Short mmCIF file of C-alpha atoms in Angstrom, two decimals:
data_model
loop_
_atom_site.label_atom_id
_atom_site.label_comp_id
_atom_site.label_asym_id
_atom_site.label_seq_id
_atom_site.Cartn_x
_atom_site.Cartn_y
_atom_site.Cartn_z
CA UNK T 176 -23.09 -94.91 124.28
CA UNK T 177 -26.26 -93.61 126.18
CA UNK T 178 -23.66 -92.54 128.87
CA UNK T 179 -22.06 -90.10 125.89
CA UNK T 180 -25.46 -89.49 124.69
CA UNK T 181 -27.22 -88.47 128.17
CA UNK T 182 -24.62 -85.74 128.97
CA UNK T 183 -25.63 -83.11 126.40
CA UNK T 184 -28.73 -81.87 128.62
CA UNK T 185 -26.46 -80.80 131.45
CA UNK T 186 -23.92 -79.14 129.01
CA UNK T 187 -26.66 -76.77 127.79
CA UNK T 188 -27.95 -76.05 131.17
CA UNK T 189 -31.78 -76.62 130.10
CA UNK T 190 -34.62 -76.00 132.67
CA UNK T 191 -36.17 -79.18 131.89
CA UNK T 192 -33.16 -81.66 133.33
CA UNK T 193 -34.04 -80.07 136.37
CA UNK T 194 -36.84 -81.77 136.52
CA UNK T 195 -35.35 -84.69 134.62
CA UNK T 196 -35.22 -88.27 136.69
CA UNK T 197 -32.26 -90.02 136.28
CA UNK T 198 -34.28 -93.01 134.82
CA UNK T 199 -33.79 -94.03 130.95
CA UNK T 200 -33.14 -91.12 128.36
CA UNK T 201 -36.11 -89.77 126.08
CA UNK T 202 -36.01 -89.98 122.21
CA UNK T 203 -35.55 -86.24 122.05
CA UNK T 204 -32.72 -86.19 124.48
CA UNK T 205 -30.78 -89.06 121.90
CA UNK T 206 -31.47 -86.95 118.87
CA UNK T 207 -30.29 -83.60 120.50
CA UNK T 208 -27.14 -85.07 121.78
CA UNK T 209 -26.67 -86.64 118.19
CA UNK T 210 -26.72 -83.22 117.26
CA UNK T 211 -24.77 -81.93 119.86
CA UNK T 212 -22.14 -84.31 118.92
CA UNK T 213 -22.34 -84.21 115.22
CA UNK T 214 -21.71 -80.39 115.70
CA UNK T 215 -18.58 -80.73 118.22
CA UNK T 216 -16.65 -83.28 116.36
CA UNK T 217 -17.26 -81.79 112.75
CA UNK T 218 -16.36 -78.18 113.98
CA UNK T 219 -13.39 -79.83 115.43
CA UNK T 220 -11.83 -81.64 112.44
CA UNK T 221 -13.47 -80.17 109.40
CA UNK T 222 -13.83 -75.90 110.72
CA UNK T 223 -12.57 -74.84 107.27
CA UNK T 224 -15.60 -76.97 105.40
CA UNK T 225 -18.21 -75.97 107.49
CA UNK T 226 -16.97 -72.32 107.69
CA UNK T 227 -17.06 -72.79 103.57
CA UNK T 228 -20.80 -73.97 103.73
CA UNK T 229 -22.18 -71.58 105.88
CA UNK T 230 -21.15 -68.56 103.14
CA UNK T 231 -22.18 -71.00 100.20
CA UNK T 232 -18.54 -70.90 98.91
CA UNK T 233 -17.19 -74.07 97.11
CA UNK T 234 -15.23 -76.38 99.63
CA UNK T 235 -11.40 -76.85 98.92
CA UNK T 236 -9.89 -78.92 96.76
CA UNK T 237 -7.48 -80.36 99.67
CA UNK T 238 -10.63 -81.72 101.45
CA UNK T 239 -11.01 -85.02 101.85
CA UNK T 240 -14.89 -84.73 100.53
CA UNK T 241 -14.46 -81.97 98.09
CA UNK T 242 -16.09 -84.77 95.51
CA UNK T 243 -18.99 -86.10 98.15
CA UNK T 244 -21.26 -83.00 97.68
CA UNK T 245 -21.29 -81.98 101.21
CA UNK T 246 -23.89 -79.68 102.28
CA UNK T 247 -25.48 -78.24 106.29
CA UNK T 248 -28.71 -79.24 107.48
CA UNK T 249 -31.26 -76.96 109.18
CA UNK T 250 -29.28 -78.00 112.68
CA UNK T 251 -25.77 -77.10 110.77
CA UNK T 252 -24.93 -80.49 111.14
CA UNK T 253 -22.86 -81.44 107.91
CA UNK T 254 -24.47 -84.41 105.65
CA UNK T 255 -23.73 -85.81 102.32
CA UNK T 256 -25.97 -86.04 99.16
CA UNK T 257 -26.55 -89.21 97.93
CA UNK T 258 -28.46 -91.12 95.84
CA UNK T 259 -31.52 -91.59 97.58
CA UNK T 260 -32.65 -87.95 97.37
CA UNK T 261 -35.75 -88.78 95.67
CA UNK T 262 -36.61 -91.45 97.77
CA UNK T 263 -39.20 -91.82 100.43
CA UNK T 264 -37.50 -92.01 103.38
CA UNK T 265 -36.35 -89.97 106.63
CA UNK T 266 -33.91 -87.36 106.09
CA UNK T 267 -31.82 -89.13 108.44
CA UNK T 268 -31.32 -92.18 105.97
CA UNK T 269 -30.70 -90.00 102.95
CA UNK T 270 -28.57 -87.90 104.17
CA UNK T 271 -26.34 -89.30 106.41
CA UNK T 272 -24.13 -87.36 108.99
CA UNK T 273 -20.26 -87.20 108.07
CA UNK T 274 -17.70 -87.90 110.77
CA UNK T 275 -14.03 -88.03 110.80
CA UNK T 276 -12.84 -91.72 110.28
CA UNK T 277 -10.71 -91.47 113.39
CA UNK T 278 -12.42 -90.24 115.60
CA UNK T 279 -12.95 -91.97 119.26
CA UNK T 280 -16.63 -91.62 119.17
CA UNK T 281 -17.24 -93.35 115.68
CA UNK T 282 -15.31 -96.04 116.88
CA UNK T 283 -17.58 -96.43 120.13
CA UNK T 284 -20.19 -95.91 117.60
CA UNK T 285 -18.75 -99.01 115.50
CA UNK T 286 -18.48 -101.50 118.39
CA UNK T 287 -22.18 -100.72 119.78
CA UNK T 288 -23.28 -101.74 116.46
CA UNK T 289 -21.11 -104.78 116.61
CA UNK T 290 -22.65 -105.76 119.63
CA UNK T 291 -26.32 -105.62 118.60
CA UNK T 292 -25.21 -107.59 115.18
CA UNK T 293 -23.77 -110.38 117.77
CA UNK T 294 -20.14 -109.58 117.23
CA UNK T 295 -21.18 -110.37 113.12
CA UNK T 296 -18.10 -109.68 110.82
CA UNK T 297 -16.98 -107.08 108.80
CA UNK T 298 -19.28 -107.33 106.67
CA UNK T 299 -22.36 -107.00 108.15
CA UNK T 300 -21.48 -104.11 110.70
CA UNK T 301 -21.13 -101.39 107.96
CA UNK T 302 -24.36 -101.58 106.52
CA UNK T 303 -26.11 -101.08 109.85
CA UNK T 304 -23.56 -97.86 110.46
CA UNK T 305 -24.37 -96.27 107.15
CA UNK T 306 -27.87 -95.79 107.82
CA UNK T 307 -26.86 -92.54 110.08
CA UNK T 308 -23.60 -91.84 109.40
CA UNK T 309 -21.37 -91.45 106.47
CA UNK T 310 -17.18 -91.79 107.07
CA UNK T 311 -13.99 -91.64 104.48
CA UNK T 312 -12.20 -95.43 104.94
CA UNK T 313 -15.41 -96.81 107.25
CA UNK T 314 -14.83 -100.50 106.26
CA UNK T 315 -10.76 -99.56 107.42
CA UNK T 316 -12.63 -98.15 110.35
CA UNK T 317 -14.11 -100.78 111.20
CA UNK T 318 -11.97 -103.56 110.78
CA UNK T 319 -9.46 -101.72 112.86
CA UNK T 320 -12.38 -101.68 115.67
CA UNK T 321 -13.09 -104.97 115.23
CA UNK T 322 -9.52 -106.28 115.55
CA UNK T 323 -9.94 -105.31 119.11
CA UNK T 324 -13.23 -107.06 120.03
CA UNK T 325 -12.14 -109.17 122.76
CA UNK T 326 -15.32 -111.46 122.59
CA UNK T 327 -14.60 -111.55 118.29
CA UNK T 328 -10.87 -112.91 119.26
CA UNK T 329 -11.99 -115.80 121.91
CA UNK T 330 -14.35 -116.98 119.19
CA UNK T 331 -11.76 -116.69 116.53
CA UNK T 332 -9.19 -118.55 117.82
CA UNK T 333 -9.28 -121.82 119.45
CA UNK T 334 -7.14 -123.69 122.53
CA UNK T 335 -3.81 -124.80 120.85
CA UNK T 336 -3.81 -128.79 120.13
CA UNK T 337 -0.88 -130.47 122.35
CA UNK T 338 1.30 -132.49 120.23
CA UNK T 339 2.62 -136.19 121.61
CA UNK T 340 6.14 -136.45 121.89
CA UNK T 341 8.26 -138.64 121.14
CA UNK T 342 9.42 -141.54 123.05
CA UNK T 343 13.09 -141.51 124.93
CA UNK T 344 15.28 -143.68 123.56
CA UNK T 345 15.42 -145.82 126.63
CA UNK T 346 12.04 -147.16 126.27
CA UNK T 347 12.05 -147.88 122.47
CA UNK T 348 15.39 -150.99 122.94
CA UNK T 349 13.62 -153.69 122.21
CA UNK T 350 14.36 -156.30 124.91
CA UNK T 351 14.30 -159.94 123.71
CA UNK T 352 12.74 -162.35 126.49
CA UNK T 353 14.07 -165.48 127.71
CA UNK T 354 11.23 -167.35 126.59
CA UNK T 355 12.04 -166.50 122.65
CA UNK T 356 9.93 -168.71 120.43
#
């Protein structure tokens, strides 16, 4: 995921990477290419919401989160109102980002998680998702990822049993013995 993540300060062609070393990538750089990202794939599969936002009209009724009260941040990065509006937290937890349910980099997103949860079930992997980001179908999502977890299916399934089979029928005759009591 850092791979993903450390590209975005060579696609804006900023001063500073020059100077950059290729050693591990600063906080900033993660939350700018969250940004980056966040941007690309919304403008790619929702351009008709966030074209809707940005003149303050109402969103379509055809959209999938018409009813989630969608709304841009100061980045223009599309987040969702939810309940915890009042509470005191980062903006980051109450308003999560939305992305597409489909999309390739939620799903990388999904399976990093699932790694630093220990390959945990569904269960436990969508809480840990939902602090940042906000999906239509995320626990559908997720199992789908999780079906492919090659670690998740060695655990889940274990070496068949070999069953004994039966004798021949040559070795069940009983053979009476000369000595017959």
């Amino acid at each position: 995921m850092h791979a993903c993540y450390g590209t975005v300060p060579y696609f804006r062609n900023d001063k500073k990477v020059k100077n950059h070393d290729s050693g591990a990538l600063r906080v900033e750089e993660l939350e700018d290419a969250e940004i980056y990202w966040g941007k690309y794939i919304q403008g790619e599969n929702y351009p008709e919401e966030i074209k809707a936002l940005k003149i303050n009209k109402p969103i379509p009724n055809s959209s999938k989160i018409c009813k989630q009260s969608p709304f841009l941040s100061e980045n223009e990065l599309r987040m969702i109102k939810g309940r915890l509006q009042n509470a005191n937290l980062i903006s980051a937890l109450k308003h999560p980002i939305t992305l597409p349910s489909n999309h390739l980099l939620l799903k990388r997103i999904i399976y990093d998680s699932h790694e630093e949860l220990f390959h945990s079930r569904v269960s436990a992997t969508p809480t840990q998702i939902k602090e940042k980001y906000w999906t239509i179908k995320c626990r559908q999502s997720i199992k789908y990822t999780l079906r492919r977890c090659i670690i998740c299916k060695r655990l889940k399934y274990f070496p068949g049993k070999q069953s004994i089979a039966p004798l021949p029928a040559t070795r069940t005759v009983i053979i009476l013995s000369s000595y017959g009591y």
